[in-house]
């Protein structure tokens, strides 16, 4: 029987499926024969110098302070192109056939290797390479700019900041979104240090913040706020697999190792580890270990905090460097981790 999956500690910022509406397509006699179609009122290439980082950061901050979510699909071409001049200059391109309107509704059924999906994919790459090579002193090949050609989702990720190419892509109805994947604000209210959330606290626990429960573990004060102890009278997580995507896990944490099936957690449960960021599931950042322990840590006599689902299994995927997804590789890592969890035969989402 397939298990359910709970996805913890994830910031899903990536890869919005917004697209321009079909009424922007230029009607033409050979419309069905065209693979790439241009919007009705194409925008001219941005002129002059790119916006400064401060100008871009200020625009992002104004949007956030207005109570709205910031989305790259809602900015003008100049801001989009300008953002690609900074950081790692990585661009994520979400694509679709012009005949498909709402990709969100069919994303689980899309086969990008066949039919019109493959035709659009190949046409986009051909367009990009053709335009890049018009004035290139040395031939530019796909491998020179390719970061990831997603094998499952309709996304191509390239190192690309060419003004003309960005404009051509921006003006296509086949392009669902363009996202400067590595851009992160460095000024104002959104300036956040890297490695956020990775340091373990050395401060002693306040005795008022927990109680000790059988067989010798800690119950945090806030578990009672959401009636977790009451829920344990119905279920403790047996037969459930919990998925955690986070910044690596400790190789030496025995509560997620030899003591995982211990005490009240002495049931048939497993730990599965994988990674889509870095070179292994393990890392020195403590956040992934903490979140995994909070989710499924054993309820035993080791004087540690019990996990909420202390009889559940764990599927952990190292998908990022820390809790702030400010690198293009982290956003790609989390996306691919979601795919891994979704494709796991033993889980249901």
mmCIF file of C-alpha atoms in Angstrom:
data_model
loop_
_atom_site.group_PDB
_atom_site.id
_atom_site.type_symbol
_atom_site.label_atom_id
_atom_site.label_comp_id
_atom_site.label_asym_id
_atom_site.label_seq_id
_atom_site.Cartn_x
_atom_site.Cartn_y
_atom_site.Cartn_z
ATOM 1 C CA UNK A 1 0.000 0.000 0.000
ATOM 2 C CA UNK A 2 1.393 3.344 -0.920
ATOM 3 C CA UNK A 3 2.185 5.773 1.845
ATOM 4 C CA UNK A 4 1.329 9.410 2.159
ATOM 5 C CA UNK A 5 4.007 12.055 2.048
ATOM 6 C CA UNK A 6 4.347 15.313 3.884
ATOM 7 C CA UNK A 7 6.798 17.809 2.434
ATOM 8 C CA UNK A 8 8.510 19.893 5.127
ATOM 9 C CA UNK A 9 10.835 22.882 5.195
ATOM 10 C CA UNK A 10 10.489 23.836 1.570
ATOM 11 C CA UNK A 11 10.419 27.247 0.016
ATOM 12 C CA UNK A 12 8.853 26.906 -3.292
ATOM 13 C CA UNK A 13 9.816 29.751 -5.326
ATOM 14 C CA UNK A 14 10.581 28.390 -8.432
ATOM 15 C CA UNK A 15 9.174 27.844 -11.769
ATOM 16 C CA UNK A 16 5.848 29.661 -11.957
ATOM 17 C CA UNK A 17 3.543 28.342 -14.677
ATOM 18 C CA UNK A 18 2.003 31.688 -15.616
ATOM 19 C CA UNK A 19 1.651 32.384 -19.300
ATOM 20 C CA UNK A 20 0.330 35.070 -21.608
ATOM 21 C CA UNK A 21 -3.190 34.580 -22.893
ATOM 22 C CA UNK A 22 -3.967 33.188 -26.348
ATOM 23 C CA UNK A 23 -5.590 36.435 -27.503
ATOM 24 C CA UNK A 24 -2.092 37.831 -27.887
ATOM 25 C CA UNK A 25 -1.283 35.502 -30.789
ATOM 26 C CA UNK A 26 -0.999 37.011 -34.262
ATOM 27 C CA UNK A 27 -3.562 35.292 -36.494
ATOM 28 C CA UNK A 28 -1.965 33.875 -39.622
ATOM 29 C CA UNK A 29 -2.895 31.668 -42.533
ATOM 30 C CA UNK A 30 -0.288 29.055 -41.699
ATOM 31 C CA UNK A 31 -0.786 29.215 -37.934
ATOM 32 C CA UNK A 32 -0.983 25.438 -37.518
ATOM 33 C CA UNK A 33 2.309 24.973 -39.309
ATOM 34 C CA UNK A 34 4.244 27.372 -37.102
ATOM 35 C CA UNK A 35 5.993 25.995 -34.058
ATOM 36 C CA UNK A 36 6.938 29.286 -32.430
ATOM 37 C CA UNK A 37 4.384 32.090 -32.452
ATOM 38 C CA UNK A 38 4.912 35.699 -31.579
ATOM 39 C CA UNK A 39 2.593 37.740 -29.385
ATOM 40 C CA UNK A 40 0.410 40.337 -31.085
ATOM 41 C CA UNK A 41 2.270 43.407 -29.871
ATOM 42 C CA UNK A 42 5.944 42.437 -29.559
ATOM 43 C CA UNK A 43 8.109 44.575 -27.305
ATOM 44 C CA UNK A 44 11.260 46.237 -28.615
ATOM 45 C CA UNK A 45 14.633 45.317 -27.169
ATOM 46 C CA UNK A 46 15.595 47.401 -24.116
ATOM 47 C CA UNK A 47 17.908 50.299 -24.889
ATOM 48 C CA UNK A 48 20.696 51.848 -22.881
ATOM 49 C CA UNK A 49 22.389 50.461 -19.828
ATOM 50 C CA UNK A 50 20.735 47.849 -17.607
ATOM 51 C CA UNK A 51 19.066 48.912 -14.387
ATOM 52 C CA UNK A 52 21.347 48.929 -11.365
ATOM 53 C CA UNK A 53 21.017 46.277 -8.683
ATOM 54 C CA UNK A 54 19.589 48.900 -6.344
ATOM 55 C CA UNK A 55 16.905 49.863 -8.854
ATOM 56 C CA UNK A 56 15.919 46.203 -9.270
ATOM 57 C CA UNK A 57 16.040 45.558 -5.516
ATOM 58 C CA UNK A 58 13.911 48.638 -4.838
ATOM 59 C CA UNK A 59 11.289 47.471 -7.356
ATOM 60 C CA UNK A 60 11.142 44.046 -5.709
ATOM 61 C CA UNK A 61 10.864 45.621 -2.276
ATOM 62 C CA UNK A 62 8.043 47.948 -3.365
ATOM 63 C CA UNK A 63 6.062 44.975 -4.647
ATOM 64 C CA UNK A 64 6.571 42.979 -1.473
ATOM 65 C CA UNK A 65 5.707 45.906 0.801
ATOM 66 C CA UNK A 66 2.482 46.447 -1.128
ATOM 67 C CA UNK A 67 1.358 43.037 0.097
ATOM 68 C CA UNK A 68 1.787 41.277 -3.242
ATOM 69 C CA UNK A 69 4.015 38.355 -4.144
ATOM 70 C CA UNK A 70 6.856 39.263 -6.474
ATOM 71 C CA UNK A 71 6.780 37.374 -9.767
ATOM 72 C CA UNK A 72 9.212 37.748 -12.663
ATOM 73 C CA UNK A 73 6.346 37.199 -15.139
ATOM 74 C CA UNK A 74 4.928 40.561 -14.092
ATOM 75 C CA UNK A 75 7.995 42.754 -14.708
ATOM 76 C CA UNK A 76 8.841 44.568 -17.928
ATOM 77 C CA UNK A 77 11.481 43.389 -20.353
ATOM 78 C CA UNK A 78 14.122 45.898 -19.265
ATOM 79 C CA UNK A 79 13.990 44.810 -15.636
ATOM 80 C CA UNK A 80 14.070 41.157 -16.650
ATOM 81 C CA UNK A 81 17.067 41.650 -18.946
ATOM 82 C CA UNK A 82 18.805 43.849 -16.367
ATOM 83 C CA UNK A 83 18.505 41.195 -13.656
ATOM 84 C CA UNK A 84 20.288 38.742 -15.952
ATOM 85 C CA UNK A 85 23.381 40.937 -15.989
ATOM 86 C CA UNK A 86 24.057 40.120 -12.335
ATOM 87 C CA UNK A 87 24.887 37.075 -10.210
ATOM 88 C CA UNK A 88 25.302 33.865 -12.231
ATOM 89 C CA UNK A 89 23.260 35.092 -15.254
ATOM 90 C CA UNK A 90 21.229 31.873 -15.328
ATOM 91 C CA UNK A 91 17.864 32.013 -17.078
ATOM 92 C CA UNK A 92 15.052 29.476 -16.621
ATOM 93 C CA UNK A 93 12.727 29.231 -19.636
ATOM 94 C CA UNK A 94 9.338 27.654 -19.142
ATOM 95 C CA UNK A 95 7.843 26.647 -22.485
ATOM 96 C CA UNK A 96 4.654 25.273 -23.998
ATOM 97 C CA UNK A 97 3.027 24.593 -27.362
ATOM 98 C CA UNK A 98 0.850 27.495 -28.483
ATOM 99 C CA UNK A 99 -2.168 25.165 -28.410
ATOM 100 C CA UNK A 100 -1.825 24.584 -24.662
ATOM 101 C CA UNK A 101 -3.293 27.255 -22.424
ATOM 102 C CA UNK A 102 -3.147 26.063 -18.814
ATOM 103 C CA UNK A 103 -0.034 23.946 -18.265
ATOM 104 C CA UNK A 104 -0.733 23.639 -14.534
ATOM 105 C CA UNK A 105 -3.757 21.451 -15.187
ATOM 106 C CA UNK A 106 -1.858 18.891 -17.275
ATOM 107 C CA UNK A 107 1.725 19.151 -15.985
ATOM 108 C CA UNK A 108 1.654 15.580 -14.637
ATOM 109 C CA UNK A 109 0.633 14.229 -18.043
ATOM 110 C CA UNK A 110 3.043 16.157 -20.265
ATOM 111 C CA UNK A 111 5.598 14.137 -22.225
ATOM 112 C CA UNK A 112 8.200 16.664 -23.340
ATOM 113 C CA UNK A 113 10.037 14.066 -25.417
ATOM 114 C CA UNK A 114 7.346 13.756 -28.084
ATOM 115 C CA UNK A 115 5.026 15.700 -30.361
ATOM 116 C CA UNK A 116 4.494 19.422 -30.146
ATOM 117 C CA UNK A 117 6.297 19.676 -26.807
ATOM 118 C CA UNK A 118 9.522 18.380 -28.332
ATOM 119 C CA UNK A 119 8.985 20.550 -31.407
ATOM 120 C CA UNK A 120 8.771 23.696 -29.277
ATOM 121 C CA UNK A 121 11.752 22.629 -27.163
ATOM 122 C CA UNK A 122 13.923 22.048 -30.241
ATOM 123 C CA UNK A 123 12.730 25.235 -31.961
ATOM 124 C CA UNK A 124 13.592 27.350 -28.924
ATOM 125 C CA UNK A 125 17.100 25.957 -28.727
ATOM 126 C CA UNK A 126 17.561 26.495 -32.464
ATOM 127 C CA UNK A 127 16.327 30.097 -32.166
ATOM 128 C CA UNK A 128 18.657 30.851 -29.244
ATOM 129 C CA UNK A 129 21.754 29.360 -30.877
ATOM 130 C CA UNK A 130 21.017 30.984 -34.235
ATOM 131 C CA UNK A 131 20.717 34.451 -32.717
ATOM 132 C CA UNK A 132 23.732 34.017 -30.445
ATOM 133 C CA UNK A 133 25.892 32.969 -33.370
ATOM 134 C CA UNK A 134 24.947 35.855 -35.657
ATOM 135 C CA UNK A 135 27.728 38.070 -34.305
ATOM 136 C CA UNK A 136 29.787 35.533 -32.360
ATOM 137 C CA UNK A 137 33.552 35.472 -32.985
ATOM 138 C CA UNK A 138 33.628 31.787 -31.991
ATOM 139 C CA UNK A 139 30.820 29.263 -32.647
ATOM 140 C CA UNK A 140 28.529 28.867 -29.657
ATOM 141 C CA UNK A 141 27.178 25.381 -29.013
ATOM 142 C CA UNK A 142 24.384 24.299 -26.691
ATOM 143 C CA UNK A 143 26.803 22.750 -24.187
ATOM 144 C CA UNK A 144 28.511 26.140 -23.861
ATOM 145 C CA UNK A 145 25.409 27.682 -22.294
ATOM 146 C CA UNK A 146 23.337 24.739 -21.017
ATOM 147 C CA UNK A 147 22.803 24.476 -17.259
ATOM 148 C CA UNK A 148 19.947 21.958 -17.299
ATOM 149 C CA UNK A 149 17.606 20.575 -19.920
ATOM 150 C CA UNK A 150 14.886 19.208 -17.658
ATOM 151 C CA UNK A 151 14.045 15.610 -18.521
ATOM 152 C CA UNK A 152 10.541 15.775 -17.030
ATOM 153 C CA UNK A 153 9.227 19.336 -16.905
ATOM 154 C CA UNK A 154 9.007 21.846 -19.785
ATOM 155 C CA UNK A 155 11.927 23.946 -18.562
ATOM 156 C CA UNK A 156 15.271 24.783 -20.140
ATOM 157 C CA UNK A 157 17.900 26.480 -17.976
ATOM 158 C CA UNK A 158 20.708 28.347 -19.704
ATOM 159 C CA UNK A 159 23.505 30.775 -18.917
ATOM 160 C CA UNK A 160 22.132 33.601 -21.012
ATOM 161 C CA UNK A 161 21.914 37.394 -20.825
ATOM 162 C CA UNK A 162 21.954 38.487 -24.470
ATOM 163 C CA UNK A 163 19.641 41.455 -25.023
ATOM 164 C CA UNK A 164 18.357 40.365 -28.435
ATOM 165 C CA UNK A 165 17.787 36.736 -27.472
ATOM 166 C CA UNK A 166 15.949 37.677 -24.274
ATOM 167 C CA UNK A 167 13.718 39.992 -26.315
ATOM 168 C CA UNK A 168 12.929 37.265 -28.860
ATOM 169 C CA UNK A 169 11.980 34.840 -26.087
ATOM 170 C CA UNK A 170 9.935 37.468 -24.246
ATOM 171 C CA UNK A 171 7.838 38.028 -27.373
ATOM 172 C CA UNK A 172 6.878 34.374 -27.869
ATOM 173 C CA UNK A 173 3.572 32.955 -26.744
ATOM 174 C CA UNK A 174 5.375 29.617 -26.390
ATOM 175 C CA UNK A 175 7.372 31.018 -23.462
ATOM 176 C CA UNK A 176 5.378 30.624 -20.261
ATOM 177 C CA UNK A 177 7.934 32.499 -18.188
ATOM 178 C CA UNK A 178 11.486 33.763 -18.082
ATOM 179 C CA UNK A 179 13.105 33.786 -14.651
ATOM 180 C CA UNK A 180 16.566 35.125 -13.731
ATOM 181 C CA UNK A 181 17.116 32.088 -11.565
ATOM 182 C CA UNK A 182 20.185 33.269 -9.683
ATOM 183 C CA UNK A 183 19.131 36.845 -8.953
ATOM 184 C CA UNK A 184 18.762 37.695 -5.288
ATOM 185 C CA UNK A 185 18.377 41.170 -3.724
ATOM 186 C CA UNK A 186 21.506 42.377 -1.952
ATOM 187 C CA UNK A 187 20.155 45.615 -0.484
ATOM 188 C CA UNK A 188 17.229 46.875 1.552
ATOM 189 C CA UNK A 189 14.886 44.711 3.596
ATOM 190 C CA UNK A 190 15.651 41.543 1.639
ATOM 191 C CA UNK A 191 19.378 41.411 2.203
ATOM 192 C CA UNK A 192 19.910 38.047 3.882
ATOM 193 C CA UNK A 193 23.169 36.368 4.717
ATOM 194 C CA UNK A 194 24.007 33.054 3.130
ATOM 195 C CA UNK A 195 24.114 29.968 5.386
ATOM 196 C CA UNK A 196 20.974 31.198 7.166
ATOM 197 C CA UNK A 197 19.519 28.630 9.543
ATOM 198 C CA UNK A 198 22.573 26.377 9.489
ATOM 199 C CA UNK A 199 24.107 27.108 12.875
ATOM 200 C CA UNK A 200 23.148 24.974 15.847
ATOM 201 C CA UNK A 201 22.215 26.898 18.968
ATOM 202 C CA UNK A 202 24.507 26.572 21.972
ATOM 203 C CA UNK A 203 21.962 28.120 24.327
ATOM 204 C CA UNK A 204 20.573 25.844 27.036
ATOM 205 C CA UNK A 205 16.875 25.007 26.852
ATOM 206 C CA UNK A 206 14.647 26.912 29.239
ATOM 207 C CA UNK A 207 12.954 24.338 31.477
ATOM 208 C CA UNK A 208 9.671 26.219 31.039
ATOM 209 C CA UNK A 209 9.729 25.449 27.330
ATOM 210 C CA UNK A 210 9.358 21.690 27.587
ATOM 211 C CA UNK A 211 8.152 18.800 29.683
ATOM 212 C CA UNK A 212 9.580 15.305 29.956
ATOM 213 C CA UNK A 213 7.321 12.492 28.823
ATOM 214 C CA UNK A 214 7.728 8.683 28.734
ATOM 215 C CA UNK A 215 9.991 6.935 28.063
ATOM 216 C CA UNK A 216 12.388 9.847 28.657
ATOM 217 C CA UNK A 217 12.076 12.375 25.832
ATOM 218 C CA UNK A 218 11.178 16.052 25.599
ATOM 219 C CA UNK A 219 7.816 17.510 24.604
ATOM 220 C CA UNK A 220 8.148 21.149 23.389
ATOM 221 C CA UNK A 221 5.606 23.621 24.729
ATOM 222 C CA UNK A 222 4.212 24.366 21.266
ATOM 223 C CA UNK A 223 3.211 20.759 20.553
ATOM 224 C CA UNK A 224 0.275 21.338 22.866
ATOM 225 C CA UNK A 225 -0.742 24.465 20.928
ATOM 226 C CA UNK A 226 -1.638 22.294 17.944
ATOM 227 C CA UNK A 227 -2.851 19.322 20.023
ATOM 228 C CA UNK A 228 -0.150 16.915 18.882
ATOM 229 C CA UNK A 229 -0.269 14.808 22.080
ATOM 230 C CA UNK A 230 -4.018 14.407 21.610
ATOM 231 C CA UNK A 231 -3.458 13.315 18.015
ATOM 232 C CA UNK A 232 -1.093 10.575 19.234
ATOM 233 C CA UNK A 233 -4.053 8.786 20.802
ATOM 234 C CA UNK A 234 -5.267 8.196 17.230
ATOM 235 C CA UNK A 235 -2.023 7.731 15.282
ATOM 236 C CA UNK A 236 1.728 8.067 15.682
ATOM 237 C CA UNK A 237 2.660 7.940 11.994
ATOM 238 C CA UNK A 238 3.059 4.195 11.456
ATOM 239 C CA UNK A 239 2.897 3.262 7.771
ATOM 240 C CA UNK A 240 3.529 6.859 6.688
ATOM 241 C CA UNK A 241 6.566 8.145 4.805
ATOM 242 C CA UNK A 242 7.520 11.767 5.402
ATOM 243 C CA UNK A 243 9.515 13.615 2.761
ATOM 244 C CA UNK A 244 11.928 16.351 3.807
ATOM 245 C CA UNK A 245 13.791 18.564 1.361
ATOM 246 C CA UNK A 246 16.451 20.555 3.138
ATOM 247 C CA UNK A 247 20.111 21.565 3.391
ATOM 248 C CA UNK A 248 21.682 18.167 3.979
ATOM 249 C CA UNK A 249 21.588 15.832 6.959
ATOM 250 C CA UNK A 250 24.154 14.795 9.565
ATOM 251 C CA UNK A 251 26.024 11.545 8.980
ATOM 252 C CA UNK A 252 26.631 11.183 12.726
ATOM 253 C CA UNK A 253 23.159 11.775 14.196
ATOM 254 C CA UNK A 254 22.343 8.439 15.814
ATOM 255 C CA UNK A 255 18.684 9.360 16.318
ATOM 256 C CA UNK A 256 18.369 9.256 12.543
ATOM 257 C CA UNK A 257 20.664 6.243 12.375
ATOM 258 C CA UNK A 258 21.104 3.379 14.809
ATOM 259 C CA UNK A 259 18.528 4.698 17.295
ATOM 260 C CA UNK A 260 15.878 5.507 14.690
ATOM 261 C CA UNK A 261 13.887 2.381 15.598
ATOM 262 C CA UNK A 262 14.136 2.726 19.354
ATOM 263 C CA UNK A 263 11.783 3.152 22.311
ATOM 264 C CA UNK A 264 8.220 3.921 21.274
ATOM 265 C CA UNK A 265 9.571 4.135 17.712
ATOM 266 C CA UNK A 266 10.527 0.466 17.638
ATOM 267 C CA UNK A 267 8.361 -0.286 14.588
ATOM 268 C CA UNK A 268 9.084 -1.198 10.987
ATOM 269 C CA UNK A 269 10.258 2.123 9.575
ATOM 270 C CA UNK A 270 13.126 3.224 7.363
ATOM 271 C CA UNK A 271 15.373 6.145 6.441
ATOM 272 C CA UNK A 272 16.041 6.775 2.738
ATOM 273 C CA UNK A 273 18.545 9.466 1.701
ATOM 274 C CA UNK A 274 19.125 11.152 -1.657
ATOM 275 C CA UNK A 275 20.413 14.437 -3.040
ATOM 276 C CA UNK A 276 19.830 16.865 -5.897
ATOM 277 C CA UNK A 277 22.303 19.468 -4.628
ATOM 278 C CA UNK A 278 25.933 18.870 -3.759
ATOM 279 C CA UNK A 279 27.520 15.440 -3.995
ATOM 280 C CA UNK A 280 25.748 13.520 -1.221
ATOM 281 C CA UNK A 281 22.829 13.658 1.194
ATOM 282 C CA UNK A 282 25.149 14.770 3.998
ATOM 283 C CA UNK A 283 26.157 18.311 4.925
ATOM 284 C CA UNK A 284 27.389 20.311 7.901
ATOM 285 C CA UNK A 285 24.352 22.597 7.884
ATOM 286 C CA UNK A 286 22.234 21.568 10.879
ATOM 287 C CA UNK A 287 18.854 22.636 9.508
ATOM 288 C CA UNK A 288 18.035 19.455 7.606
ATOM 289 C CA UNK A 289 18.884 17.310 10.610
ATOM 290 C CA UNK A 290 16.731 19.474 12.874
ATOM 291 C CA UNK A 291 13.739 19.388 10.542
ATOM 292 C CA UNK A 292 14.030 15.634 10.054
ATOM 293 C CA UNK A 293 14.194 15.149 13.818
ATOM 294 C CA UNK A 294 11.167 17.374 14.308
ATOM 295 C CA UNK A 295 9.269 15.319 11.750
ATOM 296 C CA UNK A 296 10.223 11.736 12.589
ATOM 297 C CA UNK A 297 12.752 11.758 15.442
ATOM 298 C CA UNK A 298 12.323 8.684 17.675
ATOM 299 C CA UNK A 299 10.421 8.838 20.947
ATOM 300 C CA UNK A 300 12.895 7.145 23.259
ATOM 301 C CA UNK A 301 14.883 7.660 26.474
ATOM 302 C CA UNK A 302 17.693 9.816 25.023
ATOM 303 C CA UNK A 303 16.369 13.086 26.508
ATOM 304 C CA UNK A 304 15.859 14.533 23.011
ATOM 305 C CA UNK A 305 12.772 16.135 21.467
ATOM 306 C CA UNK A 306 10.399 13.526 20.071
ATOM 307 C CA UNK A 307 9.375 13.795 16.448
ATOM 308 C CA UNK A 308 5.782 14.674 15.656
ATOM 309 C CA UNK A 309 5.345 11.442 13.666
ATOM 310 C CA UNK A 310 7.703 9.294 15.713
ATOM 311 C CA UNK A 311 6.686 6.056 14.001
ATOM 312 C CA UNK A 312 6.934 7.323 10.414
ATOM 313 C CA UNK A 313 9.613 6.575 7.835
ATOM 314 C CA UNK A 314 11.814 9.308 6.373
ATOM 315 C CA UNK A 315 12.716 10.143 2.801
ATOM 316 C CA UNK A 316 15.280 12.940 2.977
ATOM 317 C CA UNK A 317 16.587 14.783 -0.087
ATOM 318 C CA UNK A 318 19.477 17.238 0.129
ATOM 319 C CA UNK A 319 18.174 19.954 -2.192
ATOM 320 C CA UNK A 320 19.767 23.225 -1.111
ATOM 321 C CA UNK A 321 22.638 24.875 0.733
ATOM 322 C CA UNK A 322 20.637 26.639 3.455
ATOM 323 C CA UNK A 323 17.126 27.929 4.108
ATOM 324 C CA UNK A 324 17.475 30.893 1.725
ATOM 325 C CA UNK A 325 17.218 29.760 -1.888
ATOM 326 C CA UNK A 326 19.398 32.520 -3.307
ATOM 327 C CA UNK A 327 21.338 30.393 -5.803
ATOM 328 C CA UNK A 328 20.065 29.096 -9.116
ATOM 329 C CA UNK A 329 21.507 25.684 -8.205
ATOM 330 C CA UNK A 330 19.418 25.626 -5.006
ATOM 331 C CA UNK A 331 16.189 26.422 -6.846
ATOM 332 C CA UNK A 332 16.959 23.734 -9.397
ATOM 333 C CA UNK A 333 17.881 21.351 -6.571
ATOM 334 C CA UNK A 334 14.555 21.837 -4.794
ATOM 335 C CA UNK A 335 12.647 21.410 -8.057
ATOM 336 C CA UNK A 336 14.436 18.148 -8.794
ATOM 337 C CA UNK A 337 13.954 16.974 -5.200
ATOM 338 C CA UNK A 338 10.206 17.444 -5.578
ATOM 339 C CA UNK A 339 10.322 15.303 -8.705
ATOM 340 C CA UNK A 340 12.266 12.577 -6.858
ATOM 341 C CA UNK A 341 9.730 12.480 -4.051
ATOM 342 C CA UNK A 342 6.836 12.516 -6.496
ATOM 343 C CA UNK A 343 8.333 9.663 -8.502
ATOM 344 C CA UNK A 344 9.017 7.455 -5.486
ATOM 345 C CA UNK A 345 6.837 4.351 -5.912
ATOM 346 C CA UNK A 346 6.216 4.058 -2.166
ATOM 347 C CA UNK A 347 4.804 7.519 -1.710
ATOM 348 C CA UNK A 348 1.688 9.457 -2.569
ATOM 349 C CA UNK A 349 1.408 13.212 -2.628
#
